[in-house]
Coordinates of C-alpha atoms in Angstrom, one line a residue:
X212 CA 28.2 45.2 -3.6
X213 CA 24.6 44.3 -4.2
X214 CA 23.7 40.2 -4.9
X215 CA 20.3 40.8 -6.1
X216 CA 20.4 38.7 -9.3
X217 CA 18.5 40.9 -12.5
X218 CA 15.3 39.0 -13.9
X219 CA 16.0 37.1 -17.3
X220 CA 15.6 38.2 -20.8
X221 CA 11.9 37.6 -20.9
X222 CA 10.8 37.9 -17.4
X223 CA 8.3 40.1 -15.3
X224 CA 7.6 40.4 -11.9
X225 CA 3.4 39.8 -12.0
X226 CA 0.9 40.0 -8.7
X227 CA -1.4 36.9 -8.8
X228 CA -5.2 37.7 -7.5
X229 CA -4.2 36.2 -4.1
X230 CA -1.5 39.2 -3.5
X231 CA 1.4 37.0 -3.8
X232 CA 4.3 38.0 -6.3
X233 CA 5.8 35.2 -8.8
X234 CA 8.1 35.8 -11.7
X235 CA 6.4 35.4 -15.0
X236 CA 8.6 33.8 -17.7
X237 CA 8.5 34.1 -21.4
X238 CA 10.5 32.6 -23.6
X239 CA 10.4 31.5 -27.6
X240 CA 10.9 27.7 -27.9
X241 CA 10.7 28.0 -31.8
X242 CA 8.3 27.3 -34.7
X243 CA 5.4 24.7 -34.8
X244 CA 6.2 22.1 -37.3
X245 CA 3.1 22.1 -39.0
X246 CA 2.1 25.7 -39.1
X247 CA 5.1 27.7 -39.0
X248 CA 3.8 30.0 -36.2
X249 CA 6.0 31.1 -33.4
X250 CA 5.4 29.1 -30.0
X251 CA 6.3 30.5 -26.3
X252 CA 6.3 28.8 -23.6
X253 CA 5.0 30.9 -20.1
X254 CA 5.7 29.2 -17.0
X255 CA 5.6 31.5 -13.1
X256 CA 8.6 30.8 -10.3
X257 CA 8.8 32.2 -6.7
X258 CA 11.9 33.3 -7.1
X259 CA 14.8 35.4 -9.8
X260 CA 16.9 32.5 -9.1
X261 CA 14.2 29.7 -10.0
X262 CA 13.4 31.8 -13.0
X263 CA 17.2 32.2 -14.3
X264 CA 17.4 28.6 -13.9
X265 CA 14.9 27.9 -15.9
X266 CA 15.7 30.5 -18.7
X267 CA 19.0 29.0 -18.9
X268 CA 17.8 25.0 -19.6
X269 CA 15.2 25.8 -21.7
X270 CA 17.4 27.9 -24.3
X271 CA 20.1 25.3 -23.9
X272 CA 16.9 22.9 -24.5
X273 CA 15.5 24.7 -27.5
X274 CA 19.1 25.2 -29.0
X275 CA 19.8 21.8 -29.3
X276 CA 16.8 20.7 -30.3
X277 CA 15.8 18.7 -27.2
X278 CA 12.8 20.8 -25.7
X279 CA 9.4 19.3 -24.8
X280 CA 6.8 22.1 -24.8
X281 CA 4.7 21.9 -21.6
X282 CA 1.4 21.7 -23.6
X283 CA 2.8 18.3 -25.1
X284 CA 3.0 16.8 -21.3
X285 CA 0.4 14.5 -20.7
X286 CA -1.5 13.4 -17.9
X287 CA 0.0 10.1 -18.3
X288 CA 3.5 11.3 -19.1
X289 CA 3.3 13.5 -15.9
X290 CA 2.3 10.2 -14.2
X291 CA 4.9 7.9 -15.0
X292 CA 7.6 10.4 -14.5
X293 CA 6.5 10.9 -11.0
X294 CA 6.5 7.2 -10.5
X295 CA 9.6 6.9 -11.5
X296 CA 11.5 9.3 -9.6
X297 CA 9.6 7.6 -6.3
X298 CA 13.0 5.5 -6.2
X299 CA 12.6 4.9 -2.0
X300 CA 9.6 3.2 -2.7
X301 CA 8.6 0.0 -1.6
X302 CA 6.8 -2.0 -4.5
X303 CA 3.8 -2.4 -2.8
X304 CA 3.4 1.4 -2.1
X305 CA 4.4 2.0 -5.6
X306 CA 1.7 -0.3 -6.6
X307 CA -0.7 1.4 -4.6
X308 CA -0.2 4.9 -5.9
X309 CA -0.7 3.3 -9.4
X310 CA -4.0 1.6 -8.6
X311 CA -5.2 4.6 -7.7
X312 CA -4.2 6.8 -10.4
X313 CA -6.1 4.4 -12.9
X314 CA -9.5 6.2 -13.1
X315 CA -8.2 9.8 -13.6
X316 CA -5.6 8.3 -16.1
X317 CA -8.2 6.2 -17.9
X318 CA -10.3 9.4 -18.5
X319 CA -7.7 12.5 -19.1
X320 CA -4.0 10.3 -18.8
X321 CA -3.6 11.1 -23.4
X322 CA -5.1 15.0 -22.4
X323 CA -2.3 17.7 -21.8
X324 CA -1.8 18.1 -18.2
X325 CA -2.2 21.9 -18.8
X326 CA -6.0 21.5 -19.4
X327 CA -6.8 19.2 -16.5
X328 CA -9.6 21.2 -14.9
X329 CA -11.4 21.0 -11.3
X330 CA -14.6 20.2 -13.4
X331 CA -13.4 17.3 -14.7
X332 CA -12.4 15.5 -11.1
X333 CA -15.2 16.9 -9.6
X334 CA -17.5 14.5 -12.4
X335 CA -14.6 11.5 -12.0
X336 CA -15.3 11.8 -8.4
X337 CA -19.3 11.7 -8.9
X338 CA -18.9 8.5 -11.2
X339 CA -16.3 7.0 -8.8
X340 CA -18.8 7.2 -6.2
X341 CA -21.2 6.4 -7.9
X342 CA -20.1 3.0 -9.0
X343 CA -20.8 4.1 -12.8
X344 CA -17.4 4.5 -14.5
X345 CA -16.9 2.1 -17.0
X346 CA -13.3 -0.2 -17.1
X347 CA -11.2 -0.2 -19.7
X348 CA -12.7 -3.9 -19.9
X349 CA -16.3 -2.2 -20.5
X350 CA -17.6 -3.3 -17.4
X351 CA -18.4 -0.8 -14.8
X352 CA -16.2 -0.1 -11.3
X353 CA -17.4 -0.8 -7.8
X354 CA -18.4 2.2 -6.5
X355 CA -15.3 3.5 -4.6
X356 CA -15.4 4.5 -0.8
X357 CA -14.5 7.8 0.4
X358 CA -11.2 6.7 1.8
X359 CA -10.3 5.6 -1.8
X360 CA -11.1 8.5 -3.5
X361 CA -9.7 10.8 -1.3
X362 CA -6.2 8.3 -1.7
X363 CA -6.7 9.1 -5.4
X364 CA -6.8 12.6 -5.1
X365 CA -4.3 12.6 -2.7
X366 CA -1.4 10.5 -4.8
X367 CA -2.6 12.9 -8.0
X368 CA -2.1 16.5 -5.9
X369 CA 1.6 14.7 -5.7
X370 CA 1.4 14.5 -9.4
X371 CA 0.6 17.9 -9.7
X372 CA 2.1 19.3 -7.2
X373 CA 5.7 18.2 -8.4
X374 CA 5.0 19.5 -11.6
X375 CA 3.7 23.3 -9.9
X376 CA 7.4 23.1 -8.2
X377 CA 9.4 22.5 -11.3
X378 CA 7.5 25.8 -13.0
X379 CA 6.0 23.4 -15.3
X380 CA 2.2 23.7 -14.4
X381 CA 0.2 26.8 -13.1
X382 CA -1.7 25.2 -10.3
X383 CA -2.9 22.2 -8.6
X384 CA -6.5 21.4 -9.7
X385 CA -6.7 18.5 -7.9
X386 CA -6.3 20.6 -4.0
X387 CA -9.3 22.3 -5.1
X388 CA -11.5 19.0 -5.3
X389 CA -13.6 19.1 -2.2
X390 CA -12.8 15.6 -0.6
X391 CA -15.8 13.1 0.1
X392 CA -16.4 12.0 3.9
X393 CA -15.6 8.4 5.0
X394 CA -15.7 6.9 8.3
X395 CA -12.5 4.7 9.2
X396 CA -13.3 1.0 8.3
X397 CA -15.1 -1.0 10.9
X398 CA -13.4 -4.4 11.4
X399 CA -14.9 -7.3 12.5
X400 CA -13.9 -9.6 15.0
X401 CA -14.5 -12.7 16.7
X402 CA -15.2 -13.8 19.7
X403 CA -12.9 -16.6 21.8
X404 CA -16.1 -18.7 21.2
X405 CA -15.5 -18.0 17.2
X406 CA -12.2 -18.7 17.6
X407 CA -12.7 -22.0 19.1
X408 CA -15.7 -23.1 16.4
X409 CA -13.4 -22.2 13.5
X410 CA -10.1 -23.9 15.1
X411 CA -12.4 -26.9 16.0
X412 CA -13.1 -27.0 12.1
X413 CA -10.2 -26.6 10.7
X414 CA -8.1 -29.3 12.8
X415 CA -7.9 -31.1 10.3
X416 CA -7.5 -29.1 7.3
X417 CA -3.8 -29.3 6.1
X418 CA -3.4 -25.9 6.1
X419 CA -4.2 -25.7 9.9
X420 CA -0.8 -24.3 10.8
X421 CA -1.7 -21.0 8.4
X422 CA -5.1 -20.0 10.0
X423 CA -3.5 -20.5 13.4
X424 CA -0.5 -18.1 12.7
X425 CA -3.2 -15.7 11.2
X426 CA -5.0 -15.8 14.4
X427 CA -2.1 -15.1 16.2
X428 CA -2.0 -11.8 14.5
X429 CA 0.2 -12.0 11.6
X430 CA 0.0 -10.6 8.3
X431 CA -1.5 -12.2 5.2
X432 CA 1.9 -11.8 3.6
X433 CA 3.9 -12.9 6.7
X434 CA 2.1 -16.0 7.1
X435 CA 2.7 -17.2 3.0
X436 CA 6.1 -15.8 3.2
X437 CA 7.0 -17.9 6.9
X438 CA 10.3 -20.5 5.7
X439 CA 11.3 -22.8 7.5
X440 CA 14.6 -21.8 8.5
X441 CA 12.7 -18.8 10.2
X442 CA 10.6 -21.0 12.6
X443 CA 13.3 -22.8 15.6
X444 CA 11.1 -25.4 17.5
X445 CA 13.9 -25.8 20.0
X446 CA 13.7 -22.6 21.2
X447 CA 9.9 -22.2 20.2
X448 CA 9.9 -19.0 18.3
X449 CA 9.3 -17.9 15.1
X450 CA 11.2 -14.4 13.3
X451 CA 9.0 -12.6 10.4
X452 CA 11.2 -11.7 8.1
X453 CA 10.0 -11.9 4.2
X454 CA 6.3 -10.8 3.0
X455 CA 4.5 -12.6 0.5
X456 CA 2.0 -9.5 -1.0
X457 CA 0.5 -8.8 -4.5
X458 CA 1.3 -6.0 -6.5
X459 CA -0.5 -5.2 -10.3
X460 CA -1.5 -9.2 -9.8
X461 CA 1.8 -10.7 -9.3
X462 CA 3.1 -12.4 -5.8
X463 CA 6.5 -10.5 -5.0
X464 CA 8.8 -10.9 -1.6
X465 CA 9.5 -7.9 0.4
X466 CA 10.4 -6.7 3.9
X467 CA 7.8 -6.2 6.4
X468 CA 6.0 -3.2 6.2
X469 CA 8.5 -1.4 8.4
X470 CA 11.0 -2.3 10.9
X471 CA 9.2 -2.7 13.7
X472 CA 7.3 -5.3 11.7
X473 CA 10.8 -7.3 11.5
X474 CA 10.0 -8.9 14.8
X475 CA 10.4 -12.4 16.4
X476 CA 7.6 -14.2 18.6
X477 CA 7.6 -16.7 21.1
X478 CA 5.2 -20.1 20.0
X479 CA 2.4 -21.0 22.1
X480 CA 2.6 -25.0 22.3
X481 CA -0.7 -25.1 20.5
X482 CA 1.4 -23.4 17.5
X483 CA 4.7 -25.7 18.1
X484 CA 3.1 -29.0 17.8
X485 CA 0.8 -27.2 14.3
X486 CA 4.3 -26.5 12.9
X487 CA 5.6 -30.1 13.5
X488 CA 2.4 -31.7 12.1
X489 CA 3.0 -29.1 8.9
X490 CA 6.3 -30.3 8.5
X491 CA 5.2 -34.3 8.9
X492 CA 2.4 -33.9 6.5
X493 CA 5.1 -32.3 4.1
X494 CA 7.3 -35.3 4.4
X495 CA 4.8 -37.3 3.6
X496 CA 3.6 -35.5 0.7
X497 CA 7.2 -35.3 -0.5
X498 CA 7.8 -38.7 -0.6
X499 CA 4.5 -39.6 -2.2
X500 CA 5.4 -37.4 -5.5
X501 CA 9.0 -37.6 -4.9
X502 CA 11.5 -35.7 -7.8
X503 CA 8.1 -33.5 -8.9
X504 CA 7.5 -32.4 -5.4
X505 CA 8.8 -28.6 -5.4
X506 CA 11.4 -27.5 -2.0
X507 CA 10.0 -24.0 -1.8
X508 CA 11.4 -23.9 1.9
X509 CA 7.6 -22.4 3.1
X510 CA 5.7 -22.9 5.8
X511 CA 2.7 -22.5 3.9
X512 CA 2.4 -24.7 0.7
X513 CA 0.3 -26.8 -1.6
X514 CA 0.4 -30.9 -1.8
X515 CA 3.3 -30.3 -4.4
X516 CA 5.4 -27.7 -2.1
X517 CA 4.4 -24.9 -4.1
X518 CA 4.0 -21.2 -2.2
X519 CA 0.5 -20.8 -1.3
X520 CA -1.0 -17.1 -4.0
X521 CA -1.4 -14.7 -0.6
X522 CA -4.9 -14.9 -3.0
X523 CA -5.6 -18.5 -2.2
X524 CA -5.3 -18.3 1.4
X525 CA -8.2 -15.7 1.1
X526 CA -10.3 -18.0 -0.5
X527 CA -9.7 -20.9 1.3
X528 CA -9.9 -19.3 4.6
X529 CA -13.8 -18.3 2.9
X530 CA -14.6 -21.8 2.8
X531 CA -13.6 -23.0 5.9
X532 CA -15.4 -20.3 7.6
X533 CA -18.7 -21.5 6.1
X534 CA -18.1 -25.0 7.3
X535 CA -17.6 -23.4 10.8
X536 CA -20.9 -21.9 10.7
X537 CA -19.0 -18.7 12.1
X538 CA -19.4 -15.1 11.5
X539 CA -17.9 -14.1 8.0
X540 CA -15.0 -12.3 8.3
X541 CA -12.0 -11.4 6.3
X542 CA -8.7 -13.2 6.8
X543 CA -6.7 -10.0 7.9
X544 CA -9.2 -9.8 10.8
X545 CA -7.8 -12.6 12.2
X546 CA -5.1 -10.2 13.0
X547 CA -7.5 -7.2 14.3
X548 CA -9.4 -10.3 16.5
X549 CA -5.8 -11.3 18.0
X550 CA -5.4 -8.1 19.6
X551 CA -9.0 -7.5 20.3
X552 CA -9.0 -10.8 22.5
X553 CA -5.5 -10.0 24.0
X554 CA -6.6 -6.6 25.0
X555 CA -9.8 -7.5 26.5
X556 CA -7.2 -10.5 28.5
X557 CA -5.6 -7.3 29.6
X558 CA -2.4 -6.9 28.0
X559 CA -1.1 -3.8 27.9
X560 CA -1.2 -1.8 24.7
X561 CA 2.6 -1.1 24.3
X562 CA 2.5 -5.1 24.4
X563 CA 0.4 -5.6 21.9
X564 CA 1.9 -3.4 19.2
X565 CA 4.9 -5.0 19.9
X566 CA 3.5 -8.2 19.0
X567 CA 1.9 -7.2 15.8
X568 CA 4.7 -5.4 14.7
X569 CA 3.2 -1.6 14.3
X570 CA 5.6 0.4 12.5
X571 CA 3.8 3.6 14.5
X572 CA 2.7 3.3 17.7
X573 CA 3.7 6.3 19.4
X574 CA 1.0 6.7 21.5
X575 CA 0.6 4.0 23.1
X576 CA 4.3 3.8 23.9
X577 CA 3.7 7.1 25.3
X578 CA 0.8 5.7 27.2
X579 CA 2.2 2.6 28.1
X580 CA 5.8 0.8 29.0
X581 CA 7.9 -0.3 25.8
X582 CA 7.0 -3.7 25.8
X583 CA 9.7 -6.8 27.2
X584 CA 10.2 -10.2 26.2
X585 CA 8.6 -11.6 29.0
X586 CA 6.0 -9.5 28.3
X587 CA 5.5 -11.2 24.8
X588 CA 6.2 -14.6 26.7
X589 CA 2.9 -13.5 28.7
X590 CA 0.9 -12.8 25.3
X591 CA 1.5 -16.0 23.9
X592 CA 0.2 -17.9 27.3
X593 CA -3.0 -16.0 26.5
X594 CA -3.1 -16.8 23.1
X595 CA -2.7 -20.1 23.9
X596 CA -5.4 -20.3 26.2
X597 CA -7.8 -18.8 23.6
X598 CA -7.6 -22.0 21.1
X599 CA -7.2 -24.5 24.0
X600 CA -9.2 -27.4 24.0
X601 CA -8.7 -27.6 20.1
X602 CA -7.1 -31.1 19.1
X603 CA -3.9 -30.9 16.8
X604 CA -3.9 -33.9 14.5
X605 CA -1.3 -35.6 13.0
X606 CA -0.8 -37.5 9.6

């Protein structure tokens, strides 16, 4: 007995210009409410299966009332679905893919998705670029780097794509945007000299702890969200556990950024006796303002016990680097300049991605040895010979 299905009441098999086959599907989804003229809705599948499938929901759909017509789907709608169904999603990822859907949806997110047209990229591309797209605010967008474009492209093929699988959209317009060249970011470093003249300013600034744990390679986020009860001064380690990152403007806790970022480091003694003058300058601050001061439980605070805006450290970090006289650079390079200065020490690779916490570093585990506690015992003698000479202060 044969099980090739039949094609549905209103379908065809059609050959697109490329030589491929689809099923081409037909169907009456009623009148329109205004003009009384019969609507259809045409959508193309792969297969007789996909195309049965879809026959049967939309007739269910138009008998009981409950039908969207493609045409009606906007940009936007299209958008926030896709969002939505992203439910393995960390927030910050989903709060990437957002940010960079805003251009495209602040031009064509209230046009039908149907009528989205490589044209139209191709100019939001130029302007992008460009740097003369207007925000919604009225004033006009810093021009956007390849990279980011490309991201924006990229997260809107998803889009597009999704809706291509589910028969609701012909084709992806946004695969046939040519994307713009960009060369990888260059990150700027310093050298143990830097180091030194920036440590050797900030001695005494009460938020000496922070820039030394950023300097030791970890994350914005993982240095404002360090507690307490994850630092042990016994056993001088400390264990990263919680992230303090900004999504759509607000501060929000989440895991590290994967799970080798979940990692815990042995303390240089430079960083032990930071943490203990943190913790005394805290005391004191506590008992000065005594029922107002706030017990956060971080590492990082402000003179009431507040958790430092990820933001602020940023800025601050700005300002002490001018007083230092140092070459500008941006607080997450702290991190790149930790393992710049502990590769050119000579630790090995596998070491050092250890130490950072990587969530992908295949080849240099491939290259090197998987790294060993000793190992990260080693890295934190070196670190600790890079600030020496740097005077810790107390309260």
């Amino acid at each position: 007995m044969s099980t090739r299905r039949t094609l549905p009441p209103g379908a065809r098999w059609i050959t697109l210009p490329n030589g491929e086959r689809r099923v081409e599907l037909v169907l009456d989804i009623g009148t329109h409410p205004g003009t009384g003229a019969r609507r259809q809705t045409r959508r193309r599948f792969r297969t007789v299966a996909e195309a049965c499938d879809a026959h049967a929901s939309t007739h269910s759909a138009v008998k009981s009332g409950s039908h969207v017509p493609t045409a009606a789907l906007t940009l936007d709608d299209a958008a926030d679905s896709w969002l939505a169904g992203k439910r393995n999603l960390k927030a910050t990822t989903r709060g990437g893919y957002a940010h960079a859907l805003e251009p495209v949806r602040a031009a064509y997110g209230a046009q039908s998705v149907q009528r989205l047209t490589k044209v139209q990229l191709d100019s939001l591309v130029t302007e992008l670029m460009a740097g003369t797209l207007p925000r919604s605010d009225g004033r006009t967008r810093r021009p956007w780097t390849g990279r980011t474009v490309a991201l924006m492209l990229h997260v809107l093929g998803q889009v597009l794509d999704d809706l291509v699988k589910q028969g609701r959209l012909a084709r992806n317009v946004a695969a046939l945007v040519e994307r713009p060249r960009h060369r990888p970011p260059q990150h700027q470093t310093w050298t143990s000299d830097e180091v030194r003249a920036f440590l050797d300013t900030a001695k005494n600034d009460r938020l000496h702890v922070a820039w030394l744990l950023a300097l030791y390679g970890l994350r914005r986020g993982e240095v404002a969200g360090l507690r307490w009860e994850h630092v042990d001064l016994d056993a001088a380690t400390l264990s990263v556990v919680i992230t303090r990152t900004v999504v759509d403007g607000l501060v929000i806790e989440t895991d590290p950024k994967s799970e080798a970022g979940r990692r815990v480091l042995p303390l240089s003694g430079t960083l032990v006796a930071a943490f203990k003058d943190a913790r005394r300058r805290q005391a004191t601050e506590r008992l000065a303002l005594g029922a107002a001061y706030i017990e956060s439980g971080f590492v990082v605070v402000d003179e009431a016990g507040r958790a430092l805006h990820p933001q602020t450290l940023s800025a601050k970090f700005e300002v002490l680097i001018a007083a230092a006289g140092v070459q500008r650079i941006r607080l997450h390079d702290a991190r790149h300049t930790a393992a710049t200065l502990m590769h050119l020490a000579g630790e090995p690779v596998a070491v050092i991605a250890a130490w950072l916490g990587h969530g992908s570093a295949a080849f240099t585990m491939r290259t090197y040895a998987h790294s060993q506690a000793g190992a990260l015992n080693t890295a934190a003698g070196t670190l600790d010979q890079v600030f020496g000479g740097n005077l810790v202060t107390s309260v």
